[in-house]
Short mmCIF file of C-alpha atoms and ligand atoms in Angstrom, two decimals:
data_model
loop_
_atom_site.label_atom_id
_atom_site.label_comp_id
_atom_site.label_asym_id
_atom_site.label_seq_id
_atom_site.Cartn_x
_atom_site.Cartn_y
_atom_site.Cartn_z
CA UNK A 205 0.00 0.00 0.00
CA UNK A 206 1.19 3.52 -0.78
CA UNK A 207 2.41 5.51 2.19
CA UNK A 208 0.11 8.25 3.46
CA UNK A 209 1.32 11.85 3.25
CA UNK A 210 1.69 14.14 6.25
CA UNK A 211 2.59 17.83 6.05
CA UNK A 212 4.33 19.65 8.89
CA UNK A 213 4.57 23.45 8.92
CA UNK A 214 7.20 25.15 11.05
CA UNK A 215 9.01 21.93 10.16
CA UNK A 216 12.54 23.04 11.01
CA UNK A 217 11.53 24.39 14.44
CA UNK A 218 12.11 22.69 17.77
CA UNK A 219 8.76 20.91 17.90
CA UNK A 220 8.41 20.80 14.09
CA UNK A 221 11.62 18.82 13.57
CA UNK A 222 10.54 16.29 16.22
CA UNK A 223 7.13 16.00 14.51
CA UNK A 224 8.79 15.40 11.15
CA UNK A 225 10.94 12.60 12.62
CA UNK A 226 7.97 11.06 14.44
CA UNK A 227 5.83 10.93 11.30
CA UNK A 228 8.70 9.53 9.19
CA UNK A 229 9.39 6.87 11.81
CA UNK A 230 5.66 6.04 11.83
CA UNK A 231 5.71 5.29 8.11
CA UNK A 232 4.38 8.46 6.50
CA UNK A 233 5.78 10.34 3.54
CA UNK A 234 6.53 13.74 5.01
CA UNK A 235 6.46 17.13 3.33
CA UNK A 236 7.71 19.76 5.72
CA UNK A 237 7.53 23.51 5.18
CA UNK A 238 9.18 26.51 6.74
CA UNK A 239 10.18 30.02 5.73
CA UNK A 240 13.90 29.57 5.20
CA UNK A 241 14.94 27.59 2.10
CA UNK A 242 18.50 26.94 3.28
CA UNK A 243 17.39 25.70 6.68
CA UNK A 244 14.80 23.49 5.00
CA UNK A 245 17.37 21.91 2.71
CA UNK A 246 19.91 21.45 5.53
CA UNK A 247 17.29 19.67 7.66
CA UNK A 248 16.23 17.50 4.74
CA UNK A 249 19.86 16.43 4.21
CA UNK A 250 20.16 15.68 7.93
CA UNK A 251 17.10 13.40 7.70
CA UNK A 252 18.45 11.65 4.61
CA UNK A 253 21.74 11.07 6.45
CA UNK A 254 19.70 9.48 9.26
CA UNK A 255 18.32 7.02 6.70
CA UNK A 256 14.92 8.54 5.92
CA UNK A 257 14.03 8.57 2.23
CA UNK A 258 10.39 9.68 1.99
CA UNK A 259 10.95 13.29 2.88
CA UNK A 260 10.38 16.46 0.88
CA UNK A 261 10.50 20.10 1.86
CA UNK A 262 9.13 23.33 0.50
CA UNK A 263 9.54 26.98 1.37
CA UNK A 264 6.20 28.37 2.47
CA UNK A 265 5.11 31.45 4.37
CA UNK A 266 1.80 30.40 5.87
CA UNK A 267 0.53 33.99 5.93
CA UNK A 268 0.51 33.88 2.11
CA UNK A 269 -2.49 31.90 0.83
CA UNK A 270 -0.97 31.43 -2.63
CA UNK A 271 2.06 29.70 -1.06
CA UNK A 272 -0.25 27.55 1.09
CA UNK A 273 -2.18 26.45 -2.01
CA UNK A 274 1.12 25.53 -3.70
CA UNK A 275 2.14 23.51 -0.63
CA UNK A 276 -1.20 21.68 -0.64
CA UNK A 277 -0.87 20.94 -4.37
CA UNK A 278 2.63 19.52 -3.81
CA UNK A 279 1.33 17.35 -0.95
CA UNK A 280 -1.45 16.02 -3.16
CA UNK A 281 1.06 15.13 -5.89
CA UNK A 282 2.84 12.90 -3.33
CA UNK A 283 -0.20 10.72 -2.51
CA UNK A 284 -3.18 10.68 -0.14
CA UNK A 285 -2.90 13.65 2.20
CA UNK A 286 -3.69 12.09 5.56
CA UNK A 287 -2.50 14.81 7.88
CA UNK A 288 -1.59 18.40 8.44
CA UNK A 289 0.43 19.24 11.54
CA UNK A 290 0.36 23.00 11.55
CA UNK A 291 3.03 24.36 13.90
CA UNK A 292 4.25 27.56 12.22
CA UNK A 293 4.21 30.39 14.71
CA UNK A 294 5.97 33.37 16.21
CA UNK A 295 6.53 34.41 19.80
CA UNK A 296 5.92 37.81 21.43
CA UNK A 297 9.53 38.35 22.48
CA UNK A 298 10.62 38.29 18.84
CA UNK A 299 7.70 39.52 16.71
CA UNK A 300 5.34 42.47 16.36
CA UNK A 301 1.65 42.10 17.21
CA UNK A 302 0.49 42.41 13.59
CA UNK A 303 3.02 39.81 12.37
CA UNK A 304 1.77 37.41 15.05
CA UNK A 305 -1.87 37.88 14.03
CA UNK A 306 -0.93 37.44 10.36
CA UNK A 307 1.11 34.28 10.84
CA UNK A 308 -0.98 32.60 13.53
CA UNK A 309 -4.61 33.61 12.93
CA UNK A 310 -4.54 34.26 9.16
CA UNK A 311 -1.90 31.56 8.61
CA UNK A 312 -4.08 28.94 10.28
CA UNK A 313 -7.11 29.89 8.18
CA UNK A 314 -4.94 29.80 5.04
CA UNK A 315 -3.45 26.40 5.80
CA UNK A 316 -6.72 24.80 6.86
CA UNK A 317 -8.59 26.04 3.81
CA UNK A 318 -5.79 25.19 1.37
CA UNK A 319 -5.57 21.64 2.79
CA UNK A 320 -9.35 21.18 2.92
CA UNK A 321 -9.21 21.30 -0.90
CA UNK A 322 -6.81 18.37 -1.18
CA UNK A 323 -7.88 16.26 1.81
CA UNK A 324 -10.21 13.28 1.66
CA UNK A 325 -12.47 11.42 4.03
CA UNK A 326 -10.48 10.32 7.08
CA UNK A 327 -7.86 13.07 6.77
CA UNK A 328 -6.93 14.99 9.90
CA UNK A 329 -5.80 18.51 10.77
CA UNK A 330 -3.91 19.41 13.94
CA UNK A 331 -3.42 23.11 14.63
CA UNK A 332 -1.13 24.19 17.42
CA UNK A 333 -2.62 26.39 20.12
CA UNK A 334 -1.27 27.16 23.56
CA UNK A 335 -2.08 26.85 27.23
CA UNK A 336 -2.53 30.61 27.12
CA UNK A 337 -5.85 30.07 25.24
CA UNK A 338 -7.10 28.27 28.37
CA UNK A 339 -6.25 31.18 30.62
CA UNK A 340 -8.85 33.38 28.92
CA UNK A 341 -12.42 32.46 29.91
CA UNK A 342 -14.61 31.70 26.89
CA UNK A 343 -16.88 34.68 27.65
CA UNK A 344 -13.84 36.95 27.30
CA UNK A 345 -13.02 35.70 23.77
CA UNK A 346 -13.69 38.58 21.32
CA UNK A 347 -16.11 36.41 19.34
CA UNK A 348 -17.66 39.38 17.53
CA UNK A 349 -14.22 39.80 15.90
CA UNK A 350 -13.57 36.05 15.50
CA UNK A 351 -16.93 35.66 13.69
CA UNK A 352 -15.68 38.03 11.01
CA UNK A 353 -13.12 35.41 9.94
CA UNK A 354 -16.09 33.70 8.24
CA UNK A 355 -17.54 36.79 6.60
CA UNK A 356 -14.91 39.50 6.11
CA UNK A 357 -11.24 38.44 6.29
CA UNK A 358 -9.82 41.96 6.02
CA UNK A 359 -12.05 43.25 8.84
CA UNK A 360 -11.16 40.21 10.94
CA UNK A 361 -7.43 40.86 10.58
CA UNK A 362 -7.64 44.62 11.10
CA UNK A 363 -9.97 44.40 14.10
CA UNK A 364 -8.03 41.62 15.80
CA UNK A 365 -4.83 43.66 15.39
CA UNK A 366 -6.52 46.75 16.90
CA UNK A 367 -8.00 44.73 19.74
CA UNK A 368 -4.58 43.28 20.69
CA UNK A 369 -2.76 46.59 20.33
CA UNK A 370 -5.33 48.51 22.43
CA UNK A 371 -5.46 45.87 25.13
CA UNK A 372 -1.65 45.61 25.20
CA UNK A 373 -1.22 49.39 25.39
CA UNK A 374 -3.70 49.57 28.25
CA UNK A 375 -1.76 46.87 30.07
CA UNK A 376 1.48 48.82 29.84
CA UNK A 377 2.66 48.88 26.23
CA UNK A 378 6.16 47.57 25.46
CA UNK A 379 5.86 43.93 24.50
CA UNK A 380 2.25 43.69 25.69
CA UNK A 381 0.55 44.19 22.26
CA UNK A 382 2.61 41.23 20.97
CA UNK A 383 1.72 39.21 24.08
CA UNK A 384 -1.96 39.93 23.50
CA UNK A 385 -1.62 39.06 19.79
CA UNK A 386 -0.11 35.71 20.78
CA UNK A 387 -2.80 35.04 23.40
CA UNK A 388 -5.79 36.02 21.28
CA UNK A 389 -4.47 34.39 18.10
CA UNK A 390 -4.16 31.15 20.09
CA UNK A 391 -7.67 31.69 21.47
CA UNK A 392 -8.82 32.11 17.87
CA UNK A 393 -7.15 28.84 16.79
CA UNK A 394 -8.89 26.98 19.62
CA UNK A 395 -12.22 28.70 18.83
CA UNK A 396 -11.79 27.96 15.10
CA UNK A 397 -11.37 24.25 15.73
CA UNK A 398 -14.60 24.12 17.72
CA UNK A 399 -16.41 26.18 15.10
CA UNK A 400 -15.37 24.41 11.93
CA UNK A 401 -15.28 20.74 12.97
CA UNK A 402 -18.94 20.32 11.94
CA UNK A 403 -18.45 21.75 8.44
CA UNK A 404 -15.24 19.77 7.82
CA UNK A 405 -16.80 16.58 9.17
CA UNK A 406 -20.14 16.81 7.36
CA UNK A 407 -18.75 17.94 4.03
CA UNK A 408 -15.73 15.70 3.71
CA UNK A 409 -15.27 13.55 6.81
CA UNK A 410 -12.15 15.52 7.82
CA UNK A 411 -11.16 15.74 11.50
CA UNK A 412 -9.76 18.87 13.10
CA UNK A 413 -8.25 19.24 16.56
CA UNK A 414 -5.85 21.45 18.45
CA UNK A 415 -3.07 20.75 20.92
CA UNK A 416 -2.46 23.44 23.56
CA UNK A 417 1.08 23.26 24.84
CA UNK A 418 2.06 24.40 28.32
CA UNK A 419 5.85 24.51 28.30
CA UNK A 420 7.84 22.43 25.84
CA UNK A 421 11.60 22.91 25.98
CA UNK A 422 12.93 24.00 22.58
CA UNK A 423 15.61 26.49 21.49
CA UNK A 424 12.78 28.99 20.88
CA UNK A 425 11.02 28.54 24.23
CA UNK A 426 14.42 28.75 25.93
CA UNK A 427 15.19 32.02 24.07
CA UNK A 428 11.74 33.33 25.08
CA UNK A 429 12.42 32.68 28.75
CA UNK A 430 15.88 34.25 28.47
CA UNK A 431 14.58 37.36 26.69
CA UNK A 432 15.15 40.45 28.80
CA UNK A 433 18.33 38.99 30.31
CA UNK A 434 16.58 36.72 32.80
CA UNK A 435 18.17 33.58 34.17
CA UNK A 436 16.87 30.51 32.29
CA UNK A 437 17.19 28.01 35.12
CA UNK A 438 15.34 30.26 37.55
CA UNK A 439 12.55 31.02 35.10
CA UNK A 440 12.26 27.36 34.09
CA UNK A 441 11.93 26.29 37.72
CA UNK A 442 9.07 28.78 38.12
CA UNK A 443 7.48 27.67 34.84
CA UNK A 444 7.31 24.01 35.87
CA UNK A 445 6.47 24.59 39.53
CA UNK A 446 2.85 23.50 39.10
CA UNK A 447 3.33 20.67 36.60
CA UNK A 448 2.56 17.16 37.83
CA UNK A 449 6.08 15.88 37.05
CA UNK A 450 8.01 19.05 37.94
CA UNK A 451 9.70 19.25 34.53
CA UNK A 452 9.06 20.71 31.09
CA UNK A 453 7.65 18.66 28.23
CA UNK A 454 9.91 17.66 25.35
CA UNK A 455 9.25 17.89 21.59
CA UNK A 456 9.54 14.10 21.08
CA UNK A 457 6.73 13.62 23.62
CA UNK A 458 4.23 16.00 22.08
CA UNK A 459 5.06 14.67 18.60
CA UNK A 460 3.53 11.34 19.67
CA UNK A 461 0.26 13.12 20.47
CA UNK A 462 0.24 14.63 16.98
CA UNK A 463 0.83 11.20 15.46
CA UNK A 464 -2.13 9.81 17.40
CA UNK A 465 -4.42 12.59 16.11
CA UNK A 466 -3.30 12.16 12.48
CA UNK A 467 -3.34 8.34 12.49
CA UNK A 468 -6.36 6.86 10.64
CA UNK A 469 -6.93 4.80 13.82
CA UNK A 470 -8.24 8.06 15.29
CA UNK A 471 -11.58 7.65 13.58
CA UNK A 472 -13.75 9.86 15.80
CA UNK A 473 -11.90 12.55 17.75
CA UNK A 474 -12.67 15.93 16.23
CA UNK A 475 -13.39 19.44 17.48
CA UNK A 476 -11.39 18.99 20.67
CA UNK A 477 -8.34 20.48 22.25
CA UNK A 478 -5.71 18.42 24.02
CA UNK A 479 -4.31 20.53 26.83
CA UNK A 480 -0.75 19.20 26.87
CA UNK A 481 0.44 20.92 30.04
CA UNK A 482 1.08 18.11 32.53
CA UNK A 483 -1.70 19.34 34.80
CA UNK A 484 -0.46 22.89 35.06
CA UNK A 485 -3.84 24.51 34.46
CA UNK A 486 -5.43 22.09 36.92
CA UNK A 487 -2.89 22.89 39.59
CA UNK A 488 -2.10 26.50 39.09
CA UNK A 489 -5.12 28.38 37.91
CA UNK A 490 -7.64 28.68 40.68
CA UNK A 491 -9.64 31.21 38.65
CA UNK A 492 -10.36 28.44 36.14
CA UNK A 493 -11.33 25.87 38.75
CA UNK A 494 -7.74 24.79 39.46
CA UNK A 495 -6.49 23.61 42.83
CA UNK A 496 -3.66 24.77 45.02
CA UNK A 497 -1.28 21.77 45.15
CA UNK A 498 0.02 22.83 48.57
CA UNK A 499 -3.39 22.42 50.19
CA UNK A 500 -4.78 19.64 48.00
CA UNK A 501 -6.23 17.11 50.41
CA UNK A 502 -6.04 14.04 48.18
CA UNK A 503 -3.72 11.31 49.51
CA UNK A 504 -3.73 8.12 47.41
CA UNK A 505 -2.10 6.17 50.28
CA UNK A 506 -4.68 7.05 52.89
CA UNK A 507 -6.70 4.07 54.20
CA UNK A 508 -10.28 4.56 55.23
CA UNK A 509 -11.99 2.82 58.09
CA UNK A 510 -14.33 0.81 55.83
CA UNK A 511 -14.62 -2.81 54.71
CA UNK A 512 -12.89 -2.69 51.32
CA UNK A 513 -14.24 -6.11 50.31
CA UNK A 514 -17.80 -4.78 50.32
CA UNK A 515 -19.63 -2.11 48.40
CA UNK A 516 -20.06 0.23 51.28
N1 LIG B 5 7.60 25.50 22.93
C1 LIG B 5 6.56 25.79 23.68
O1 LIG B 5 6.60 25.73 24.91
C2 LIG B 5 5.25 26.20 23.03
C3 LIG B 5 4.15 26.48 23.84
C4 LIG B 5 2.95 26.82 23.24
C5 LIG B 5 2.85 26.88 21.85
N2 LIG B 5 3.97 26.64 21.09
C6 LIG B 5 3.84 26.74 19.64
O2 LIG B 5 4.33 25.56 19.02
C7 LIG B 5 4.93 25.89 17.76
C8 LIG B 5 6.34 25.33 17.71
O3 LIG B 5 7.08 25.87 18.81
P1 LIG B 5 8.67 25.78 18.88
O4 LIG B 5 9.02 25.97 20.31
O5 LIG B 5 9.14 24.59 18.14
O6 LIG B 5 9.05 27.12 18.11
P2 LIG B 5 10.01 27.35 16.83
O7 LIG B 5 10.18 28.82 16.72
O8 LIG B 5 11.22 26.51 16.93
O9 LIG B 5 9.12 26.82 15.62
C9 LIG B 5 8.23 27.63 14.90
C10 LIG B 5 8.59 27.50 13.44
O10 LIG B 5 7.62 28.24 12.67
C11 LIG B 5 8.32 28.83 11.61
N3 LIG B 5 7.57 29.97 11.07
C12 LIG B 5 7.46 31.21 11.61
N4 LIG B 5 6.74 32.01 10.81
C13 LIG B 5 6.36 31.23 9.75
C14 LIG B 5 5.61 31.49 8.59
N5 LIG B 5 5.10 32.69 8.32
N6 LIG B 5 5.42 30.47 7.71
C15 LIG B 5 5.94 29.24 7.94
N7 LIG B 5 6.68 28.94 9.03
C16 LIG B 5 6.89 29.94 9.92
C17 LIG B 5 9.66 29.25 12.19
O11 LIG B 5 10.62 29.47 11.16
C18 LIG B 5 9.98 28.08 13.09
O12 LIG B 5 10.75 27.10 12.44
C19 LIG B 5 4.88 27.41 17.63
O13 LIG B 5 3.76 27.79 16.90
C20 LIG B 5 4.75 27.85 19.09
O14 LIG B 5 4.18 29.12 19.25
C21 LIG B 5 5.14 26.28 21.65
#
């Protein structure tokens, strides 16, 4: 049987490169895309040297719909397009608020719609979101702006940019507009998944899900924590304080979650978000129904004064 095709955007990034390796090792033909042609080619050669043969790459800026359509057409020419793992993204320490909205919110719409054209029944889309989308209560999502993504793309982009800039400026300016652009673009990606799973499922039998990452250690997330001259070890310790295992996640671990979502064996999961944060939201965010680990009363070793052999 011909190998299924999986596309990974942000494919040379920390998580992207692990996703590419995971999908190749799982028997897919992989087409990865990123913005830098030289980095793409160097990574492809690295993979070939590791013994992988079914790997192609393409330069693609996901904020450009024409380039996304070309990527989708190339994927289709390689065989049945089973999966899209859409990881391309920017971070607030290194990008302006409007660039973040363009790459993350518009880029996700571009990629999803370009790949919808070439996907078939059973295909699967995974868009990356972030734990930050869970920190904003649903009733605080600017849905009147998000709705415009389905009716007026220009207004959606312009208004989301203004919303993030205004909110960021009110919060203290500096990097805050970019922080807000990151947060609300990730909220949009999560909202989009919930809003379009019905249409994708009913029209073509395509699944769509998101994965919201808490903290995954990559060169980029390390640079983000170090931005502003702060000590990485100290900031990391704070970051993982409320995780269940007391450590960050690693790209190879989250790549296995992507593989599960793309695999045809996932025949039903759609319209959901996997909060891949090792319990951090559960432990740390009391405002969202989280618990304070220091006072959590649960003790799995505690014995009760009951007859365990009976249904008491
Ligand atoms: N690492 C974490 O803790 C974490 C947490 C939450 C969300 N995320 C998200 O997961 C994804 C991967 O994270 P990472 O840590 O590997 O970061 P990374 O910076 O290593 O990877 C992102 C990749 O996206 C590419 N990219 C940027 N703009 C693009 C564009 N316009 N078109 C195509 N590609 C573009 C970059 O070149 C880069 O290779 C990102 O979207 C990130 O925001 C990561």
